[in-house]
Each structure stands twice: as C-alpha cells, then as structure tokens.
Amino acid sequence: MPELPEIETLVRSLRPLLIGNRIITVWFSGQPLRFPLVPDDFDRWVISQEIHAVDRRGKYLIIRLQNQAALVLHLGMSGRLSVVPAAAEIEKHTHVIFDLLNNRQMRYRDPRRFGLVEVVAPASLADYVRFAHLGVEPLSAAFTAEYLLSLRGRQSIKSRLMDAGFVVGVGNIYANEALFHAGVSPIRPVHSIDKAEAERIVQAVCKVLRDAIRRGGTTLNDFRSAEGEPGFFQLELSVYGRHEQPCLACGTAIKKITLAGRSTFYCPRCQK
Ligand SMILES: [Zn+2]
C-alpha cells in the first residue's frame, strides 16, 4: 500500500505534468472502485477544466480545478496514477482515463479496486466527508510535542503515532523507525512520555518521512512516479525487519513483538 512519502513524491511529480493542463474528456471502465464513480459529476465539474493545483491531504491526492471543484483520489491498496502519451498502450485494470489537452492522458489503474476517484463540487472541500476524521499532517507546524502529549492515555506511543485520526500518514515502518531514532520504546504508554521524549519523537517522525520523500518512498511495494519511472531507492531501515540482528547503535539483538496487531521492532537497550 502506498504510504505518505510515496503520495507526496507522486504529488511533486504530477505538478509539472498537470498544472496548466486541461481535462478534455473522461473515460470509465464501468467497474466500481471502492465507491462507484458518478459520471454526471465528472461531466458537470471536470470536463473542460484547467488544472490549477495538485495537493495532498493524508494519503489523498487533490487535483484542484479552475472552477474550484476538485478531483480527489486515493490509491487504496494497488492503485496507480500515471500521465502518459495518449498513444501508449492501455494496461489491464485501467479504470479511469482523463484526456488532457497536450495529447497526454492521466490514467488511473487499480487491479484490486480499493481506490477512490471522486469529484468534490466547488467550495465543498472544507466539508468533504472523507477528510473529516483525518488528524494533523505530520510535516506541518501543527504536529508538535505539545500536540503529541495533548491526548494522554494508556495507548502505546506507537499505536498513537499510527492513529490516522490523530496524525495522518505515519505507517508501521515509519513509526518503528521514528521511535528507534527517538530512543523511545514503542510499548510505552503515551501518559509516560515526557516533554523531551515527545520532542525527540516529533523530530524523528519528520526526519524519517522527509528522508523517505527525498528517496522517493520505499521499495516495499511497486509504487511508481507519475511517468512510470521506478525511481525508488531502498529506504535505509535502521530497525524495521531487523529481528535478532545487532542494533546499529549498540549491537544488542533487535527484538520483534506484535503490538496492536502490527510487527514491532525495537532495541531493548537503546529504546527506553
Ligand atoms: Zn541499541
């Protein structure tokens, strides 16, 4: 499943290809995605519109149009959005094709069809139902040590970081890595975290996500950028997947446990 760094990378690669371009027509395969597509909405709000911006909220892509309507896409488990020459062969499982002005097409392909392609009418994005329960952006000024400690409780710090209603886009690998770099044990209840530890966690989350964005995401899935380039480099994982291997900092064997149903790796010596 694509994670936040991959989506951010996709947003950045889409901008030069889409901004200033125009959507001419839209083709649908007729098969439903996570929610059925509503062709009338596309006809009404999308066709003939110039693309003004490409943004991200959590793992949703937002393509903003000249009429203030927006296309919202989520890649689900296996979705891929690409911009290719109109003559390029259409791959199996392509479900939506946007014809663009410069003889290019933006194509949405999704073998498992858990993704989402929706149109949000002008001025409705602020009330858009799918964004209503999303937490703060981890790379925004709102994600601070104070915020991290604002909701105390017995929940583990790792589960809190992975709670998308609290902070979006910190997937399992990133939560493991960030807590290793912060020197905080993933099983610690949130109420036991002090201010200095919270500062280190916030900084580590930002660093891990920024490093991944710089590298173009992880190679743990077959994500590709908008022009179909593989372009992805191995994320240097310090603790994730290193069960029983020596800790890179102290040599102690990395421990693996299951926490809230997810694989959790940590150094019992470095992470207090
Ligand atoms: Zn260690």
XYZ file of C-alpha atoms and ligand atoms in Angstrom:
273
model
C 0.000 0.000 0.000
C 1.434 3.417 -0.902
C 2.404 5.433 2.164
C 2.544 9.189 2.712
C 6.092 9.647 1.319
C 5.103 7.894 -1.900
C 1.995 10.042 -2.257
C 3.997 13.199 -1.579
C 6.508 12.081 -4.212
C 3.646 11.446 -6.647
C 2.150 14.900 -5.965
C 5.517 16.529 -6.698
C 5.994 14.576 -9.914
C 2.419 15.302 -11.083
C 2.609 19.084 -10.637
C 4.755 19.900 -13.692
C 2.734 17.460 -15.812
C -0.727 18.668 -14.802
C -0.736 22.284 -13.654
C -1.918 24.484 -16.518
C -3.139 21.473 -18.476
C -6.820 20.905 -19.205
C -9.089 17.879 -18.902
C -10.924 17.301 -22.196
C -12.893 14.106 -21.649
C -13.083 11.286 -19.124
C -13.460 7.565 -19.865
C -14.560 4.963 -17.318
C -14.202 1.195 -17.431
C -17.650 0.884 -15.854
C -16.326 -1.150 -12.936
C -16.790 0.312 -9.463
C -13.817 1.260 -7.316
C -14.181 1.462 -3.512
C -17.178 3.672 -4.260
C -18.978 3.750 -7.593
C -17.914 6.575 -9.879
C -20.503 9.221 -10.652
C -20.080 10.142 -14.344
C -22.551 13.042 -14.067
C -20.248 14.720 -11.529
C -17.294 14.366 -13.872
C -19.293 15.813 -16.788
C -20.526 18.711 -14.724
C -17.379 19.748 -12.816
C -14.338 18.247 -14.510
C -14.688 18.338 -18.280
C -13.021 21.341 -19.991
C -11.495 22.497 -16.708
C -7.913 23.675 -16.370
C -5.891 22.116 -13.561
C -4.723 24.770 -11.115
C -3.007 22.819 -8.324
C -2.079 19.348 -7.119
C -2.048 18.827 -3.340
C -2.177 16.094 -0.744
C -4.191 15.555 2.438
C -3.050 12.459 4.297
C -2.841 9.851 1.555
C -5.484 11.541 -0.603
C -4.417 13.359 -3.752
C -6.287 16.569 -4.532
C -6.358 17.930 -8.076
C -7.813 21.434 -7.909
C -9.621 22.782 -10.948
C -10.171 26.275 -12.283
C -13.855 26.249 -11.227
C -12.834 25.472 -7.590
C -14.081 21.893 -7.904
C -11.557 19.186 -7.029
C -10.768 15.667 -8.082
C -9.917 13.565 -5.033
C -8.055 10.288 -5.499
C -6.878 7.611 -3.093
C -4.730 4.784 -4.412
C -6.126 2.212 -1.988
C -4.046 -0.974 -1.937
C -2.882 -1.194 -5.510
C -3.867 1.992 -7.354
C -1.522 3.811 -9.701
C -1.926 7.213 -11.308
C 0.199 7.967 -14.323
C 0.458 10.619 -17.036
C 1.410 9.062 -20.352
C 1.220 9.862 -24.090
C -2.323 9.190 -25.379
C -0.928 6.607 -27.801
C 0.614 4.476 -25.034
C -0.849 1.007 -24.680
C -3.669 0.849 -22.154
C -2.769 -1.548 -19.381
C -5.196 -4.070 -17.954
C -7.112 -2.829 -14.872
C -7.180 0.777 -16.115
C -10.454 2.187 -14.777
C -10.380 5.918 -15.471
C -8.690 7.830 -18.295
C -8.590 11.635 -18.364
C -7.803 13.007 -21.813
C -5.600 16.063 -21.452
C -5.016 18.935 -23.840
C -1.449 18.134 -24.896
C -2.116 14.676 -26.303
C -1.440 13.072 -22.979
C -3.653 11.067 -20.693
C -3.837 10.752 -16.940
C -4.738 7.145 -16.223
C -5.931 5.506 -13.031
C -5.168 1.820 -12.842
C -6.140 -0.365 -9.889
C -6.166 -4.196 -10.055
C -7.766 -4.623 -6.621
C -10.153 -1.665 -6.968
C -9.911 -0.444 -3.355
C -9.006 3.037 -4.552
C -11.179 6.089 -4.871
C -11.743 8.689 -7.583
C -14.281 11.349 -6.670
C -15.299 14.831 -7.670
C -15.894 17.400 -4.960
C -18.072 20.311 -6.031
C -16.743 23.896 -5.794
C -16.297 25.179 -2.224
C -17.211 21.784 -0.699
C -13.710 20.552 0.079
C -13.751 22.066 3.585
C -16.742 19.871 4.442
C -15.611 16.833 2.465
C -16.703 13.814 4.443
C -13.597 11.709 3.811
C -11.295 14.371 5.285
C -13.451 14.979 8.373
C -11.722 12.413 10.598
C -8.134 12.963 9.485
C -5.608 14.043 12.109
C -2.908 16.683 11.664
C -0.276 16.493 8.939
C 2.999 15.203 10.419
C 5.111 17.626 8.374
C 3.012 20.643 9.351
C 3.531 23.144 12.162
C 0.558 21.569 13.974
C 2.491 18.390 14.787
C 4.382 19.381 17.932
C 5.467 17.791 21.232
C 2.583 19.628 22.937
C 0.141 18.137 20.448
C 1.627 14.662 20.888
C 1.085 14.919 24.649
C -2.285 16.666 24.414
C -4.216 13.420 24.435
C -2.797 11.364 27.328
C -3.833 7.788 27.986
C -2.675 4.224 28.235
C -2.428 3.636 24.496
C 1.124 2.785 23.376
C 3.104 5.599 21.780
C 3.483 3.526 18.606
C -0.262 2.994 18.266
C -0.837 6.695 18.882
C 1.574 7.630 16.074
C -0.222 5.232 13.740
C -3.693 6.560 14.605
C -4.720 8.457 11.456
C -7.359 10.345 13.419
C -4.517 11.820 15.484
C -1.750 12.256 12.912
C -2.006 11.090 9.296
C 0.446 9.084 7.260
C 2.718 7.508 9.882
C 2.573 3.904 8.726
C 4.021 0.920 10.562
C 7.536 1.098 9.093
C 7.806 4.831 9.765
C 6.527 4.512 13.341
C 9.082 1.744 14.071
C 11.936 3.734 12.560
C 10.999 7.030 14.216
C 10.794 5.507 17.696
C 14.199 3.871 17.211
C 15.738 7.220 16.255
C 13.986 8.915 19.178
C 15.255 6.238 21.617
C 11.745 5.583 22.921
C 10.273 2.105 23.359
C 7.198 1.510 21.156
C 5.316 -0.149 24.033
C 5.474 2.874 26.355
C 2.015 4.227 27.212
C 1.512 7.780 25.993
C 0.961 9.087 29.549
C 4.525 8.066 30.496
C 6.190 10.114 27.711
C 7.853 13.322 28.910
C 8.283 16.570 27.010
C 11.895 15.907 25.943
C 10.952 12.469 24.622
C 7.951 13.913 22.784
C 10.251 16.497 21.149
C 12.583 13.723 20.009
C 9.676 11.649 18.661
C 8.236 14.562 16.658
C 11.659 15.348 15.191
C 12.285 11.678 14.378
C 8.893 11.253 12.655
C 9.604 14.311 10.479
C 13.132 13.154 9.699
C 12.069 9.630 8.735
C 9.259 10.924 6.479
C 11.477 13.593 4.893
C 14.241 11.063 4.227
C 11.715 8.753 2.587
C 10.326 11.590 0.441
C 13.864 12.514 -0.583
C 14.444 8.911 -1.622
C 11.064 8.729 -3.343
C 9.358 6.339 -0.955
C 10.231 2.797 -0.001
C 10.699 -0.173 -2.291
C 8.334 -2.309 -0.258
C 5.701 -2.053 -2.954
C 5.668 -1.466 -6.682
C 4.818 2.200 -6.476
C 5.931 4.288 -9.435
C 6.001 8.017 -10.041
C 3.622 9.735 -12.455
C 5.621 8.943 -15.587
C 6.014 5.291 -14.719
C 9.635 5.573 -13.630
C 10.568 3.048 -10.964
C 12.852 5.727 -9.490
C 12.707 4.341 -5.992
C 15.629 3.626 -3.800
C 15.904 1.363 -0.847
C 14.935 3.192 2.286
C 17.680 2.684 4.822
C 15.832 0.845 7.563
C 17.531 1.032 10.944
C 15.275 -1.280 12.921
C 12.269 -2.446 10.866
C 12.708 -6.036 9.653
C 15.962 -6.485 11.620
C 14.702 -9.100 14.101
C 17.630 -10.704 16.016
C 20.164 -8.670 14.062
C 22.525 -6.430 16.052
C 21.304 -2.914 16.820
C 23.149 -0.431 14.595
C 23.872 1.732 17.641
C 24.774 -0.743 20.423
C 24.917 -4.262 18.969
C 22.093 -5.663 21.138
C 19.788 -8.075 19.284
C 16.712 -6.285 17.892
C 13.504 -7.591 19.404
C 10.320 -8.264 17.475
C 6.891 -8.256 19.073
C 3.336 -7.827 17.860
C 1.752 -4.632 19.124
C -1.863 -3.841 18.260
C -1.622 -6.495 15.568
C 1.404 -4.951 13.845
C 5.030 -6.122 13.620
C 7.060 -4.047 16.020
C 10.859 -3.962 16.125
C 12.973 -2.220 18.761
C 16.286 -2.262 20.567
C 15.626 -3.174 24.212
C 18.774 -1.293 25.244
C 18.612 1.951 23.217
C 14.845 2.424 23.405
C 13.715 3.160 26.937
Zn 20.653 -0.498 20.639
